[in-house]
XYZ file of C-alpha atoms in Angstrom:
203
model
C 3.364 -8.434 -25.564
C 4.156 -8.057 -21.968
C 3.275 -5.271 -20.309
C 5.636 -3.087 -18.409
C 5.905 -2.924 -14.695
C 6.532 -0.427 -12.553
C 6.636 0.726 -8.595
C 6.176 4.377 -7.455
C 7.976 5.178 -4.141
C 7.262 8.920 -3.340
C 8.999 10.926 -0.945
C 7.317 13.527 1.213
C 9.332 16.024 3.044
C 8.217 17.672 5.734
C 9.598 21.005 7.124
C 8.287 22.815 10.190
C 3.922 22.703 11.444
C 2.190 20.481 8.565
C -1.545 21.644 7.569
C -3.684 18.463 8.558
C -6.802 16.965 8.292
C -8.422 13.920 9.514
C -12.368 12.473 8.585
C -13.935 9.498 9.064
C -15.820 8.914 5.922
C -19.455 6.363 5.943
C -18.702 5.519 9.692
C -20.680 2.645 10.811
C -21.070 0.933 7.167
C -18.965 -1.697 5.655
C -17.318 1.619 3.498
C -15.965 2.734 6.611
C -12.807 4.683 6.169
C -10.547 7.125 8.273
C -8.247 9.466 6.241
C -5.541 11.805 6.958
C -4.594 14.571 4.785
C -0.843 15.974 5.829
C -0.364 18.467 2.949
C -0.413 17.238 -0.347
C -0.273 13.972 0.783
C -3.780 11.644 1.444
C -3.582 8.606 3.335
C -6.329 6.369 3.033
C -6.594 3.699 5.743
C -9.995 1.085 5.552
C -9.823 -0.656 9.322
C -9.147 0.103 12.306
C -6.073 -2.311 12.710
C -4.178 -0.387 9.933
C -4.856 2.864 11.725
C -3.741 1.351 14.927
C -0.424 0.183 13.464
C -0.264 3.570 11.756
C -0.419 5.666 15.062
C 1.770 2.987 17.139
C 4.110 4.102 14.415
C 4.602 7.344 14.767
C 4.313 6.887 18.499
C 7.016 4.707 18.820
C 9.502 7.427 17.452
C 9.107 9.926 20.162
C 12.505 8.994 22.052
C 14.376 9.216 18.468
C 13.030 12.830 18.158
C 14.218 13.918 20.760
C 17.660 14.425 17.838
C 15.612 16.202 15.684
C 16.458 20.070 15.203
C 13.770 22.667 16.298
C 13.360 23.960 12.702
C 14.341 21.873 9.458
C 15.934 23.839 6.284
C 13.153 25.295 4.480
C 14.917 24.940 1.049
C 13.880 21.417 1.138
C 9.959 22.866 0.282
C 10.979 25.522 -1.793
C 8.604 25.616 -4.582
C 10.425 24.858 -8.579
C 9.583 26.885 -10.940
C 7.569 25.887 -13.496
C 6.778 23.035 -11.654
C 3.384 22.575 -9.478
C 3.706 20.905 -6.268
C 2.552 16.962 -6.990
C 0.158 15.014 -4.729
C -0.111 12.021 -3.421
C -2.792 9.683 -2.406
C -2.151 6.215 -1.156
C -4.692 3.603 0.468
C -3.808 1.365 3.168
C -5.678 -1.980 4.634
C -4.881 -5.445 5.981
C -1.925 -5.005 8.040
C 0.384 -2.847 5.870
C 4.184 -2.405 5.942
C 4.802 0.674 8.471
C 7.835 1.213 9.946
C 10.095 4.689 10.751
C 13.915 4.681 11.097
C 16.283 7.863 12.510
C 19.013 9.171 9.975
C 21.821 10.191 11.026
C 24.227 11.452 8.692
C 27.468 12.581 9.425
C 27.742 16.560 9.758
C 24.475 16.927 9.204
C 21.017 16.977 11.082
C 18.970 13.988 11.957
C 15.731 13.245 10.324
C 13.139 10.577 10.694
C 11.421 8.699 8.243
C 8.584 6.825 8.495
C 7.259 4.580 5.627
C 3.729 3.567 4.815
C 3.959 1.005 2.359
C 5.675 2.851 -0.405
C 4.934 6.082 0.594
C 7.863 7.827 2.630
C 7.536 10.842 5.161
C 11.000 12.211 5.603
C 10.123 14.400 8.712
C 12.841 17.005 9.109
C 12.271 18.942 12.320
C 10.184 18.922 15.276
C 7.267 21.172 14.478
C 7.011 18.587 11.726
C 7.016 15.558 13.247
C 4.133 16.862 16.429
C 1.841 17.920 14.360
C 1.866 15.271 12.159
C 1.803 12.480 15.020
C -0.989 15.004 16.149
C -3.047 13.922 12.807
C -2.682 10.121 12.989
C -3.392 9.921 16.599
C -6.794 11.592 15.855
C -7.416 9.574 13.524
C -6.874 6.364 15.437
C -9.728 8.166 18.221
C -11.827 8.292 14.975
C -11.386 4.767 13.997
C -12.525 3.489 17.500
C -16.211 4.515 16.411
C -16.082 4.445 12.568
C -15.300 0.967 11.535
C -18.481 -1.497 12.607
C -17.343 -4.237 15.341
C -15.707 -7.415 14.528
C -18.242 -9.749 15.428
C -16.710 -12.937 17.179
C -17.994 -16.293 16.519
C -18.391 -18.637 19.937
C -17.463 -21.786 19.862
C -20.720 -23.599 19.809
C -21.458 -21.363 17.095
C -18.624 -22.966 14.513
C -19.601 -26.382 15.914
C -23.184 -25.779 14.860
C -21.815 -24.505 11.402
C -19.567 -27.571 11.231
C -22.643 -29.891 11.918
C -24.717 -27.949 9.164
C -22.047 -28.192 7.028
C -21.447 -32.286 7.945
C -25.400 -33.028 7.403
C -26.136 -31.826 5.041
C -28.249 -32.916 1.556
C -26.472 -33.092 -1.144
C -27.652 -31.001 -3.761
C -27.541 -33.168 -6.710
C -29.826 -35.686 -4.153
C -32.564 -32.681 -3.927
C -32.847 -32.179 -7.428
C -33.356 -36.000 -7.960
C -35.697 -36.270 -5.021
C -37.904 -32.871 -6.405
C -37.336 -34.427 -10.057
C -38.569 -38.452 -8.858
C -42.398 -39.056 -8.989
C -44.482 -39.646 -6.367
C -45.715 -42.878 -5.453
C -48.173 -41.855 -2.870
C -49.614 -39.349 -4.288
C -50.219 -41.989 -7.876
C -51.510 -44.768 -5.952
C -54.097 -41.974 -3.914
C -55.341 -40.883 -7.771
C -55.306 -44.108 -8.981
C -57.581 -45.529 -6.104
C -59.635 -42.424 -6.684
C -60.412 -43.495 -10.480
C -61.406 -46.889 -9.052
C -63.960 -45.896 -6.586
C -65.594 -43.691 -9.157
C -65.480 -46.051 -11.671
C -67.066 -48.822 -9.012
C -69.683 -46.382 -8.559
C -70.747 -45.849 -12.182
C -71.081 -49.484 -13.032
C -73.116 -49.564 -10.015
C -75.686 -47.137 -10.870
């Protein structure tokens, strides 16, 4: 029986100063991670390329702000009753898809939203968008020293790996050769046995 598929697409609104916080965790291993909590939202980024493109993101959208009102309409956060306020974590790596786009609706306020994979930030005032900008730009100072170097090969280095790789034994020939007897080593024991036997008869 087939098994059902589904995507979740969440959106996050944001309304005035956002309560951040950025870590790197196991800097210097091969575990290395930078995260950035904006709210009830965790984003979970594992190089420093993703972070990069994560910053240049929100970076890129400080001309469109400039149409964003100084405080959004709180409503939009309002808590529902009955309801407790979800939250989301998502984990990035490998050159994710991050973009942000202005909205501008007729009669209304623009807002900006800016999409990490299928998580989407719909950042509805100033205060908002700063702070928040604030968060992933500290986190791209974090990733400059928490994610190990990318070690780049020279180019005598791949032609030595090349050669290695062009010269080298078979290993179904090893396992023959290791298996084969030696004839050497027979014809030394075999002389051996004469000599002593040479010397017997001749006492």
């Amino acid at each position: 029986m087939p098994r059902n598929r589904q995507a979740v697409s969440v959106l996050v609104a944001l309304v005035g100063l956002q309560d951040t916080t950025v870590v790197a965790h196991r800097p210097g291993t091969d575990g290395a991670a930078v995260s950035v909590r904006v709210g009830g939202a965790l984003v979970y980024m594992h190089d420093a390329e993703t972070v990069s493109a994560v910053a240049r993101t929100w970076n890129a959208s400080r001309g469109a702000v400039r149409l964003l009102p100084r405080e959004g309409d709180a409503k939009r956060v309002e808590p529902l009753r009955g309801v407790a306020d979800p939250a989301v974590m998502v984990e990035l790596s490998d050159g994710p898809v991050v973009f942000a786009s202005l909205e501008r609706p007729p009669g209304r306020n623009s807002y900006l939203r800016v999409a990490l994979g299928r998580v989407m930030f719909d950042v509805r005032d100033l205060g908002a968008y700063q702070s928040t900008k604030a968060a992933f730009h500290r986190a791209e100072e974090l990733a400059a020293t928490a994610f190990l170097p990318i070690r780049e090969v020279s180019a005598r280095e791949q032609a030595a790996c090349a050669a290695a790789r062009a010269f080298a034994v078979p290993a179904s020939l090893v396992r023959r050769s290791s298996s084969s007897p030696r004839p050497a080593a027979s014809g030394a024991r075999a002389s051996a046995r004469s000599s002593r036997s040479t010397a017997q008869r001749a006492v």
